Amino acid sequence: MRLETLAVHAGREADPATGAVTPPIHLSTTFERAADGSYPRGYFYSRVANPNREALEKCLAALEGGAAAAAFSSGSAATMTVFQALSPGDHVIAPTDVYHGTARLLREVLAPWGLDASFADMTNPGQVAQDVRANTKLIWAESPSNPLLKITDIGRIAEIAHEAGALCACDNTWATPVLQRPFELGADLIVHATTKYLGGHGSVLGGAVIARAEDGFFQRMREIQTLGGAVPSPFECWLVLRGVSTLPYRMRGHSENALKVATFLSGHPAVEAVHYPGLKEHPGYEVAARQMALPGGMLAFQVQGGREKAFEVAAKVKVFTRATSLGGVESLIEHRASMEGPGTRTPDNLLRLSVGLEHPDDLIEDLAQALG
Ligand SMILES: *Cc1c(COP(=O)(O)O)cnc(C)c1O
């Protein structure tokens, strides 16, 4: 089946007990045993498995074309579990511009635990290959990246990982399975913050890991998750599953709007630079055109006049909301350097946009009046 159909049907069926077409939310934490002590319906305690979580996992595995999925309480919990399934003494390579929470997890939590991490410019596969060590067990890719929308050739990174006998994990949060197919490019694991586009409405925190094969590594992640309890609630799973049903159409709208906004900004005299992989002048344009169906809903731009002007623009917008995060129906604007705090390498005059599903002309008019 095709993606739009999977997004609506995978993991769903009419409730066998009532015929309800929309799935019920199963809040029960515990499930009845049969007289012989077995669990004939397959569930026994909700930390281990729950019908709403299972439905979401089936749907996510189908959307990405993987063998199995595990849904988590956040994108960060999913990321954490991938690293915890490695062993102390293992080495991972992550992008220098990896999601800042992932970098902090590696440096502040997993390094003391014994996981060795180095950071590489993933737009330069030669450097990544040079950084491989005897104990490299995983290479983490994230494309497009935050906040400069750098594009990584995922197929090339997966090849380098496999030559080293390591896994390639891809954070596919920004592209989603609608725009980018990491398993087809060679990745072994796909990670999502379902908080963003998959949930799609800024109303649920969640994460997921999807595995190409239901192998020992996946089982180890599942074990860590069920023992550690990093599970989403049934209601959160229900919300993400509902969000996913409109994902293919939302991604087209986000991408169409973002291209219009990026094109407007790139012609504006008060704008110094626009970072959007759908623009021909973007250094990742060609790789993006090859590995993404559309360039997506995220972009960043730098204004003339430095930090002060960036704050002024963010203060003047009326349709965009000043807030962090992304992937919801409403457009957001963020001064990224102040969000990332001291030590950030993000330019001070940069504003990041999560382009929502409003009419693109309203978004463009809003930015035009804010830029002055
Ligand atoms: C938001 C985000 C995460 C973390 O997800 P949470 O649900 O906030 O924990 C990880 N990776 C990327 C690319 C993100 O945008």
Coordinates of C-alpha atoms and ligand atoms in Angstrom, one line a residue:
M1 CA 0.0 0.0 0.0
R2 CA 1.0 3.6 -0.5
L3 CA 2.0 6.0 2.2
E4 CA -1.3 8.0 2.3
T5 CA -3.2 4.7 2.8
L6 CA -0.8 3.4 5.4
A7 CA -1.0 6.7 7.3
V8 CA -4.8 6.2 7.6
H9 CA -5.0 2.5 8.0
A10 CA -1.8 0.9 9.5
G11 CA -2.3 -0.2 13.1
R12 CA -6.1 0.6 13.0
E13 CA -9.1 -1.7 12.8
A14 CA -12.6 -1.4 14.1
D15 CA -12.7 -2.3 17.8
P16 CA -13.6 -6.0 18.0
A17 CA -15.6 -5.5 21.2
T18 CA -17.8 -2.5 20.2
G19 CA -17.3 -1.9 16.5
A20 CA -15.9 1.6 17.3
V21 CA -14.2 2.9 14.2
T22 CA -12.0 5.3 16.1
P23 CA -9.8 3.3 18.4
P24 CA -10.7 3.4 22.1
I25 CA -8.1 4.5 24.6
H26 CA -7.1 1.6 26.9
L27 CA -6.2 3.2 30.3
S28 CA -6.1 -0.1 32.2
T29 CA -2.6 -0.7 33.5
T30 CA -3.2 -4.4 34.1
F31 CA -4.9 -7.2 32.0
E32 CA -6.8 -10.3 33.0
R33 CA -5.2 -13.8 33.1
A34 CA -6.9 -16.9 31.9
A35 CA -7.8 -19.6 34.5
D36 CA -4.6 -21.5 33.5
G37 CA -2.5 -18.4 34.3
S38 CA -1.7 -17.4 30.7
Y39 CA -2.5 -14.1 29.0
P40 CA -4.6 -15.1 26.1
R41 CA -4.9 -11.5 24.7
G42 CA -1.2 -10.9 24.8
Y43 CA -1.2 -8.0 27.4
F44 CA -0.4 -8.2 31.0
Y45 CA 1.0 -4.9 32.3
S46 CA 1.0 -1.5 30.5
R47 CA 4.7 -0.7 31.0
V48 CA 5.5 -3.8 28.9
A49 CA 2.7 -3.4 26.3
N50 CA -0.5 -1.6 25.7
P51 CA -3.0 -1.8 22.8
N52 CA -2.7 1.9 21.9
R53 CA 1.1 1.8 22.0
E54 CA 1.1 -1.3 19.9
A55 CA -1.2 0.3 17.3
L56 CA 1.1 3.3 17.0
E57 CA 4.2 1.1 16.7
K58 CA 2.7 -1.0 13.9
C59 CA 1.7 2.2 12.1
L60 CA 5.2 3.8 12.5
A61 CA 7.0 0.6 11.3
A62 CA 4.7 0.4 8.3
L63 CA 5.3 4.1 7.4
E64 CA 9.0 3.9 7.6
G65 CA 9.1 0.4 6.0
G66 CA 10.8 -1.1 9.0
A67 CA 10.4 -4.5 10.7
A68 CA 9.5 -3.2 14.2
A69 CA 9.1 0.1 16.1
A70 CA 9.2 1.1 19.8
A71 CA 7.2 4.2 20.8
F72 CA 8.7 6.3 23.6
S73 CA 7.7 9.1 26.0
S74 CA 9.8 11.6 24.1
G75 CA 12.2 11.9 21.2
S76 CA 15.0 12.2 23.8
A77 CA 14.0 9.0 25.5
A78 CA 14.1 7.2 22.2
T79 CA 17.5 8.7 21.4
M80 CA 18.8 7.8 24.9
T81 CA 17.6 4.2 24.5
V82 CA 19.5 3.7 21.2
F83 CA 22.7 4.8 22.9
Q84 CA 22.0 2.7 26.0
A85 CA 21.7 -0.4 23.9
L86 CA 25.4 0.1 23.0
S87 CA 28.0 -0.9 25.6
P88 CA 30.3 1.3 27.8
G89 CA 33.6 1.5 25.8
D90 CA 31.8 1.8 22.4
H91 CA 32.4 4.8 20.2
V92 CA 29.7 6.8 18.3
I93 CA 30.1 9.5 15.7
A94 CA 27.4 12.2 15.7
P95 CA 27.0 15.4 13.6
T96 CA 28.6 18.6 15.0
D97 CA 25.2 20.2 14.5
V98 CA 23.2 17.3 15.9
Y99 CA 20.0 18.3 17.8
H100 CA 21.5 20.1 20.9
G101 CA 19.6 17.8 23.3
T102 CA 21.3 14.7 21.7
A103 CA 24.7 16.4 22.0
R104 CA 24.1 17.1 25.7
L105 CA 22.9 13.5 26.3
L106 CA 26.2 12.2 24.7
R107 CA 28.4 14.7 26.6
E108 CA 26.7 15.0 30.0
V109 CA 25.0 11.6 30.5
L110 CA 26.5 8.9 28.3
A111 CA 30.1 10.0 28.5
P112 CA 30.2 9.4 32.3
W113 CA 28.5 6.1 31.6
G114 CA 31.4 5.1 29.4
L115 CA 30.2 5.8 25.9
D116 CA 32.8 7.6 23.8
A117 CA 31.4 10.1 21.3
S118 CA 33.1 12.3 18.7
F119 CA 31.4 14.9 16.5
A120 CA 32.0 15.3 12.7
D121 CA 30.8 17.5 9.9
M122 CA 28.4 15.0 8.2
T123 CA 28.4 17.1 5.0
N124 CA 32.0 15.9 4.6
P125 CA 31.8 12.0 4.5
G126 CA 35.6 11.9 4.1
Q127 CA 36.0 13.3 7.6
V128 CA 33.4 10.9 9.0
A129 CA 35.4 8.0 7.5
Q130 CA 38.6 9.3 9.1
D131 CA 36.9 9.5 12.5
V132 CA 36.0 5.8 12.5
R133 CA 37.9 3.9 15.2
A134 CA 38.2 0.2 16.0
N135 CA 35.4 0.5 18.6
T136 CA 33.0 2.6 16.5
K137 CA 29.6 0.9 16.8
L138 CA 27.2 3.6 15.6
I139 CA 27.1 6.6 13.3
W140 CA 24.3 9.1 13.9
A141 CA 22.9 11.1 11.0
E142 CA 20.4 13.9 11.1
S143 CA 19.2 15.6 7.9
P144 CA 18.2 18.3 7.4
S145 CA 20.1 19.6 10.4
N146 CA 19.3 22.3 13.0
P147 CA 19.4 25.2 12.5
L148 CA 21.3 25.7 9.2
L149 CA 19.4 23.0 7.4
K150 CA 22.6 21.2 6.3
I151 CA 22.0 18.1 4.2
T152 CA 23.8 14.9 4.9
D153 CA 24.1 12.2 2.2
I154 CA 22.5 9.5 4.3
G155 CA 23.4 6.7 1.9
R156 CA 27.1 7.6 2.0
I157 CA 27.1 7.8 5.8
A158 CA 25.4 4.4 6.0
E159 CA 28.0 2.9 3.7
I160 CA 30.8 4.3 6.0
A161 CA 29.1 2.8 9.0
H162 CA 28.7 -0.6 7.4
E163 CA 32.3 -0.7 6.2
A164 CA 33.2 -0.2 9.8
G165 CA 30.8 -2.9 11.0
A166 CA 28.8 -0.2 12.7
L167 CA 25.1 0.7 12.7
C168 CA 23.7 3.8 11.0
A169 CA 20.9 5.6 12.9
C170 CA 19.1 8.5 11.3
D171 CA 17.0 11.1 13.2
N172 CA 14.2 11.6 10.6
T173 CA 12.2 14.0 12.7
W174 CA 12.5 17.0 10.4
A175 CA 11.9 15.2 7.1
T176 CA 9.4 12.5 8.2
P177 CA 8.8 9.3 6.2
V178 CA 6.8 11.4 3.8
L179 CA 9.9 13.3 2.5
Q180 CA 12.8 11.0 3.3
R181 CA 13.2 7.2 3.4
P182 CA 16.3 6.4 5.5
F183 CA 15.9 2.6 5.2
E184 CA 15.9 2.8 1.4
L185 CA 19.1 4.9 1.7
G186 CA 20.8 2.3 3.9
A187 CA 20.1 3.3 7.6
D188 CA 19.5 0.6 10.2
L189 CA 17.6 2.6 12.7
I190 CA 15.3 5.6 12.4
V191 CA 14.6 7.9 15.3
H192 CA 11.7 10.4 15.6
A193 CA 10.6 13.0 18.0
T194 CA 6.9 12.4 17.3
T195 CA 6.4 15.6 19.3
K196 CA 7.0 17.4 16.0
Y197 CA 5.5 16.6 12.6
L198 CA 4.1 13.1 13.4
G199 CA 2.0 14.3 16.3
G200 CA 1.7 17.5 14.2
H201 CA -0.4 19.7 16.5
G202 CA 2.0 20.8 19.3
S203 CA -0.1 18.9 21.8
V204 CA 1.8 15.7 22.5
L205 CA 5.4 14.8 23.6
G206 CA 6.6 11.5 22.1
G207 CA 9.4 9.6 20.4
A208 CA 10.0 6.4 18.5
V209 CA 12.7 4.1 17.2
I210 CA 12.0 2.1 14.1
A211 CA 14.3 -0.8 13.2
R212 CA 15.1 -2.2 9.8
A213 CA 15.3 -5.7 11.4
E214 CA 13.8 -7.0 14.6
D215 CA 17.2 -8.2 15.7
G216 CA 19.1 -8.5 19.0
F217 CA 19.8 -4.7 19.0
F218 CA 16.1 -4.0 18.7
Q219 CA 15.3 -6.5 21.5
R220 CA 17.9 -4.9 23.7
M221 CA 16.3 -1.5 23.2
R222 CA 12.9 -3.0 24.0
E223 CA 14.3 -4.5 27.2
I224 CA 15.9 -1.2 28.3
Q225 CA 12.6 0.6 27.6
T226 CA 10.3 -1.8 29.4
L227 CA 12.7 -2.1 32.4
G228 CA 13.4 1.6 32.6
G229 CA 9.8 2.6 31.9
A230 CA 10.4 5.3 29.2
V231 CA 7.0 4.6 27.7
P232 CA 4.3 7.0 26.4
S233 CA 0.8 7.0 27.9
P234 CA -2.1 5.4 26.0
F235 CA -3.6 8.8 25.3
E236 CA -0.3 10.2 23.9
C237 CA -0.1 7.2 21.6
W238 CA -3.7 7.8 20.5
L239 CA -2.9 11.4 19.8
V240 CA 0.2 10.6 17.7
L241 CA -1.7 7.9 15.8
R242 CA -4.4 10.4 15.0
G243 CA -1.8 13.0 13.9
V244 CA -0.1 10.6 11.6
S245 CA -3.3 10.0 9.6
T246 CA -3.0 13.5 8.0
L247 CA 0.9 13.5 7.9
P248 CA 1.3 13.1 4.1
Y249 CA -1.0 16.0 3.3
R250 CA 0.4 18.2 6.1
M251 CA 4.0 17.7 4.9
R252 CA 3.0 18.8 1.4
G253 CA 1.4 22.0 2.8
H254 CA 4.3 22.7 5.1
S255 CA 6.8 22.3 2.3
E256 CA 4.8 24.3 -0.2
N257 CA 4.5 27.2 2.2
A258 CA 8.1 27.0 3.3
L259 CA 9.3 27.3 -0.3
K260 CA 7.2 30.4 -0.8
V261 CA 8.4 32.0 2.4
A262 CA 12.1 31.1 1.6
T263 CA 11.8 32.5 -1.9
F264 CA 10.3 35.8 -0.5
L265 CA 13.0 36.1 2.2
S266 CA 15.8 35.4 -0.3
G267 CA 14.7 38.4 -2.3
H268 CA 14.4 40.8 0.7
P269 CA 17.0 43.5 1.1
A270 CA 17.0 43.2 5.0
V271 CA 17.9 39.5 4.8
E272 CA 21.5 38.5 4.7
A273 CA 21.1 34.7 4.1
V274 CA 18.3 32.1 3.8
H275 CA 19.0 28.5 4.7
Y276 CA 16.5 26.2 3.0
P277 CA 17.4 23.1 1.0
G278 CA 14.7 23.9 -1.6
L279 CA 16.7 27.0 -2.8
K280 CA 19.2 26.3 -5.6
E281 CA 21.9 28.4 -3.8
H282 CA 21.7 26.1 -0.7
P283 CA 24.9 24.0 -0.5
G284 CA 22.8 20.8 0.1
Y285 CA 20.3 21.5 -2.7
E286 CA 21.5 18.6 -5.0
V287 CA 21.7 16.0 -2.3
A288 CA 18.3 17.1 -0.9
A289 CA 16.8 16.9 -4.4
R290 CA 18.1 13.3 -4.7
Q291 CA 17.1 12.0 -1.2
M292 CA 14.1 14.1 -0.3
A293 CA 10.7 14.1 -2.0
L294 CA 10.2 17.8 -1.0
P295 CA 12.5 20.2 1.0
G296 CA 10.3 20.4 4.1
G297 CA 8.7 22.9 6.4
M298 CA 11.8 24.2 8.3
L299 CA 14.0 27.1 7.4
A300 CA 16.3 29.7 8.9
F301 CA 17.3 33.2 7.9
Q302 CA 19.9 35.7 9.0
V303 CA 18.9 39.4 9.1
Q304 CA 21.1 42.4 8.3
G305 CA 21.8 44.3 11.6
G306 CA 22.7 41.5 13.9
R307 CA 21.1 40.2 17.1
E308 CA 19.2 43.5 17.8
K309 CA 17.5 43.4 14.4
A310 CA 16.7 39.7 14.8
F311 CA 15.0 40.4 18.1
E312 CA 13.1 43.3 16.6
V313 CA 11.8 41.1 13.8
A314 CA 10.7 38.4 16.2
A315 CA 9.0 41.0 18.4
K316 CA 7.0 42.4 15.5
V317 CA 5.5 39.3 13.9
K318 CA 1.8 38.8 14.5
V319 CA 0.9 35.5 12.7
F320 CA 4.1 33.7 13.7
T321 CA 4.3 32.8 17.4
R322 CA 7.6 33.3 19.3
A323 CA 8.2 29.8 20.6
T324 CA 10.6 26.8 20.3
S325 CA 9.7 23.5 18.8
L326 CA 8.3 22.7 15.3
G327 CA 6.1 20.6 13.2
G328 CA 2.7 22.0 14.4
V329 CA 0.0 23.5 12.2
E330 CA 0.9 27.0 13.5
S331 CA 4.0 28.9 12.3
L332 CA 6.7 29.5 14.9
I333 CA 9.7 31.8 15.0
E334 CA 12.7 31.4 17.2
H335 CA 15.9 33.2 18.0
R336 CA 17.8 30.0 18.1
A337 CA 21.1 31.2 19.7
S338 CA 19.4 32.3 22.9
M339 CA 17.5 29.0 23.1
E340 CA 20.8 27.1 22.8
G341 CA 22.5 29.3 25.4
P342 CA 26.2 29.9 26.0
G343 CA 28.6 28.0 23.7
T344 CA 26.2 28.0 20.8
R345 CA 27.6 28.2 17.3
T346 CA 24.4 29.5 15.9
P347 CA 24.8 33.0 14.4
D348 CA 23.3 35.8 16.6
N349 CA 21.3 37.2 13.7
L350 CA 19.6 33.9 12.8
L351 CA 15.8 33.3 13.2
R352 CA 14.4 29.8 12.7
L353 CA 11.0 29.3 11.2
S354 CA 8.7 26.3 11.5
V355 CA 6.4 27.1 8.7
G356 CA 2.8 26.1 9.5
L357 CA -0.3 25.5 7.5
E358 CA -1.7 29.1 7.4
H359 CA -2.1 30.7 4.0
P360 CA 1.4 31.4 2.7
D361 CA 0.5 35.0 1.7
D362 CA -0.4 35.8 5.4
L363 CA 2.9 34.4 6.5
I364 CA 4.8 36.4 3.9
E365 CA 2.9 39.7 4.7
D366 CA 3.6 39.1 8.4
L367 CA 7.4 38.8 7.8
A368 CA 7.3 41.7 5.3
Q369 CA 5.9 44.1 7.9
A370 CA 8.2 42.7 10.6
L371 CA 11.3 43.2 8.5
G372 CA 10.2 46.8 7.8
Ligands
LIG1 C1 12.7 17.8 19.2 C2 13.8 17.0 18.7 C3 14.3 15.9 19.4 C4 13.9 15.6 20.9 O1 12.6 15.3 21.0 P1 11.8 15.5 22.4 O2 10.4 14.9 22.1 O3 11.7 17.0 22.6 O4 12.5 14.9 23.5 C5 15.3 15.1 18.8 N1 15.7 15.3 17.5 C6 15.2 16.3 16.8 C7 15.7 16.5 15.4 C8 14.2 17.2 17.3 O5 13.8 18.2 16.6

